[in-house]
Amino acid sequence: MSYSVGDKTPEVRVTPDKYLPHRYAGASGDFNPIHIDKEFATMVGLPNTILHGLWSLAQVQRAAIQTAGNDPTKVKTLSGQFRGMGQPEVEVVVTGEISTVEESGEAIVHLEAAQGDTRIIRNAVAIIEP
């Protein structure tokens, strides 16, 4: 697979339902009440329960995998910064662009996940093999 600088990644759009944090807590073992208990979340100053950051990063990974032709073995690395709180029942949109293509054909891809104007994952970078 070949890449070109400036190519956009496939856009990933997903709306987590209100029970997603509960299911993700069961899968991940992260039962922090800010994710699953609305009363607790609002008591500590949050507007509602919030999504797990790693779930949000997984959506960025989906975009990286799609960029790699749906071959997860071609995604060598992925990093990102958790910069905003994601909310259940609000659409997450992941966008990205190829910023560099190395002589080896590896692509460096910059990605971001947002809910409206709230950028929940920023400065994500994936390295994808050709």
Short mmCIF file of C-alpha atoms in Angstrom, two decimals:
data_model
loop_
_atom_site.label_atom_id
_atom_site.label_comp_id
_atom_site.label_asym_id
_atom_site.label_seq_id
_atom_site.Cartn_x
_atom_site.Cartn_y
_atom_site.Cartn_z
CA MET A 1 0.00 0.00 0.00
CA SER A 2 1.38 3.43 -0.82
CA TYR A 3 0.63 6.69 0.90
CA SER A 4 0.91 10.35 -0.08
CA VAL A 5 1.52 13.38 2.09
CA GLY A 6 -1.73 15.23 2.62
CA ASP A 7 -3.98 12.19 2.17
CA LYS A 8 -6.83 12.23 4.65
CA THR A 9 -7.57 9.21 6.81
CA PRO A 10 -10.99 7.61 6.61
CA GLU A 11 -13.28 9.50 8.97
CA VAL A 12 -14.51 7.37 11.88
CA ARG A 13 -17.83 8.40 13.38
CA VAL A 14 -19.32 6.61 16.36
CA THR A 15 -21.90 7.62 18.94
CA PRO A 16 -21.35 5.80 22.24
CA ASP A 17 -24.65 4.92 23.87
CA LYS A 18 -25.24 5.71 27.53
CA TYR A 19 -24.37 2.16 28.58
CA LEU A 20 -21.04 2.01 26.77
CA PRO A 21 -19.02 3.16 29.83
CA HIS A 22 -20.60 0.32 31.83
CA ARG A 23 -19.71 -2.29 29.21
CA TYR A 24 -16.21 -0.83 28.81
CA ALA A 25 -15.72 -0.88 32.59
CA GLY A 26 -16.53 -4.58 32.60
CA ALA A 27 -14.16 -5.26 29.73
CA SER A 28 -11.30 -3.13 31.03
CA GLY A 29 -11.72 -3.56 34.78
CA ASP A 30 -11.77 0.24 35.22
CA PHE A 31 -14.80 0.80 37.44
CA ASN A 32 -13.90 4.36 38.41
CA PRO A 33 -17.30 5.86 39.31
CA ILE A 34 -16.72 8.94 37.13
CA HIS A 35 -17.40 6.60 34.20
CA ILE A 36 -20.44 4.70 35.47
CA ASP A 37 -22.16 6.65 38.28
CA LYS A 38 -23.84 9.88 37.17
CA GLU A 39 -24.55 10.98 40.76
CA PHE A 40 -20.89 10.56 41.72
CA ALA A 41 -19.70 12.22 38.50
CA THR A 42 -21.84 15.31 39.07
CA MET A 43 -20.87 15.40 42.78
CA VAL A 44 -17.20 15.78 41.77
CA GLY A 45 -18.01 18.55 39.30
CA LEU A 46 -18.40 16.69 36.02
CA PRO A 47 -21.41 17.39 33.81
CA ASN A 48 -22.18 13.67 33.49
CA THR A 49 -20.36 10.37 33.39
CA ILE A 50 -17.39 10.47 31.04
CA LEU A 51 -15.98 8.03 28.53
CA HIS A 52 -12.86 6.04 29.32
CA GLY A 53 -9.87 7.66 27.61
CA LEU A 54 -8.61 4.35 26.29
CA TRP A 55 -11.96 3.72 24.60
CA SER A 56 -11.59 7.10 22.87
CA LEU A 57 -8.03 6.23 21.85
CA ALA A 58 -9.35 2.94 20.45
CA GLN A 59 -11.51 4.96 18.04
CA VAL A 60 -8.33 6.73 16.87
CA GLN A 61 -6.77 3.32 16.41
CA ARG A 62 -9.73 2.28 14.24
CA ALA A 63 -9.00 5.20 11.92
CA ALA A 64 -5.30 4.24 11.79
CA ILE A 65 -6.19 0.63 10.95
CA GLN A 66 -8.58 1.76 8.20
CA THR A 67 -5.79 3.95 6.80
CA ALA A 68 -3.61 0.82 6.73
CA GLY A 69 -6.12 -0.96 4.51
CA ASN A 70 -7.85 -2.59 7.49
CA ASP A 71 -4.68 -4.50 8.37
CA PRO A 72 -3.95 -3.92 12.07
CA THR A 73 -0.51 -5.53 11.74
CA LYS A 74 0.61 -2.55 9.63
CA VAL A 75 0.08 -0.06 12.47
CA LYS A 76 3.52 -0.08 14.11
CA THR A 77 2.91 2.53 16.79
CA LEU A 78 0.13 4.75 18.04
CA SER A 79 0.32 7.48 20.65
CA GLY A 80 -2.00 10.28 21.67
CA GLN A 81 -2.82 12.75 24.39
CA PHE A 82 -6.03 12.67 26.43
CA ARG A 83 -7.04 16.33 26.40
CA GLY A 84 -10.78 16.46 26.77
CA MET A 85 -13.56 14.58 28.49
CA GLY A 86 -15.71 12.51 26.19
CA GLN A 87 -19.41 12.20 26.89
CA PRO A 88 -21.70 9.26 26.25
CA GLU A 89 -24.44 9.85 23.66
CA VAL A 90 -22.38 12.45 21.75
CA GLU A 91 -20.89 11.56 18.38
CA VAL A 92 -17.12 11.05 18.31
CA VAL A 93 -15.46 12.02 15.02
CA VAL A 94 -11.91 10.92 14.28
CA THR A 95 -10.03 12.68 11.51
CA GLY A 96 -6.44 12.59 10.37
CA GLU A 97 -3.92 13.26 7.67
CA ILE A 98 -0.68 11.72 6.45
CA SER A 99 2.06 14.19 7.25
CA THR A 100 5.18 12.30 6.15
CA VAL A 101 6.04 9.37 3.96
CA GLU A 102 9.49 7.90 4.62
CA GLU A 103 11.72 6.42 1.91
CA SER A 104 10.78 3.01 3.31
CA GLY A 105 7.15 3.79 2.50
CA GLU A 106 6.14 4.13 6.14
CA ALA A 107 3.56 6.83 6.71
CA ILE A 108 3.38 9.11 9.73
CA VAL A 109 -0.24 9.98 10.37
CA HIS A 110 -1.56 12.69 12.67
CA LEU A 111 -5.02 12.04 14.10
CA GLU A 112 -7.52 13.63 16.43
CA ALA A 113 -10.83 12.62 18.05
CA ALA A 114 -13.44 15.26 18.84
CA GLN A 115 -16.98 15.63 20.06
CA GLY A 116 -18.17 18.86 18.48
CA ASP A 117 -15.66 21.53 19.50
CA THR A 118 -14.22 19.38 22.30
CA ARG A 119 -11.03 17.70 21.14
CA ILE A 120 -10.81 14.63 23.37
CA ILE A 121 -7.71 13.00 21.82
CA ARG A 122 -5.10 15.35 20.42
CA ASN A 123 -1.65 15.01 18.89
CA ALA A 124 -2.19 11.35 18.10
CA VAL A 125 0.49 9.93 15.83
CA ALA A 126 0.47 6.57 14.10
CA ILE A 127 3.26 5.01 12.08
CA ILE A 128 1.90 2.75 9.38
CA GLU A 129 3.89 0.30 7.27
CA PRO A 130 3.39 0.28 3.49
#
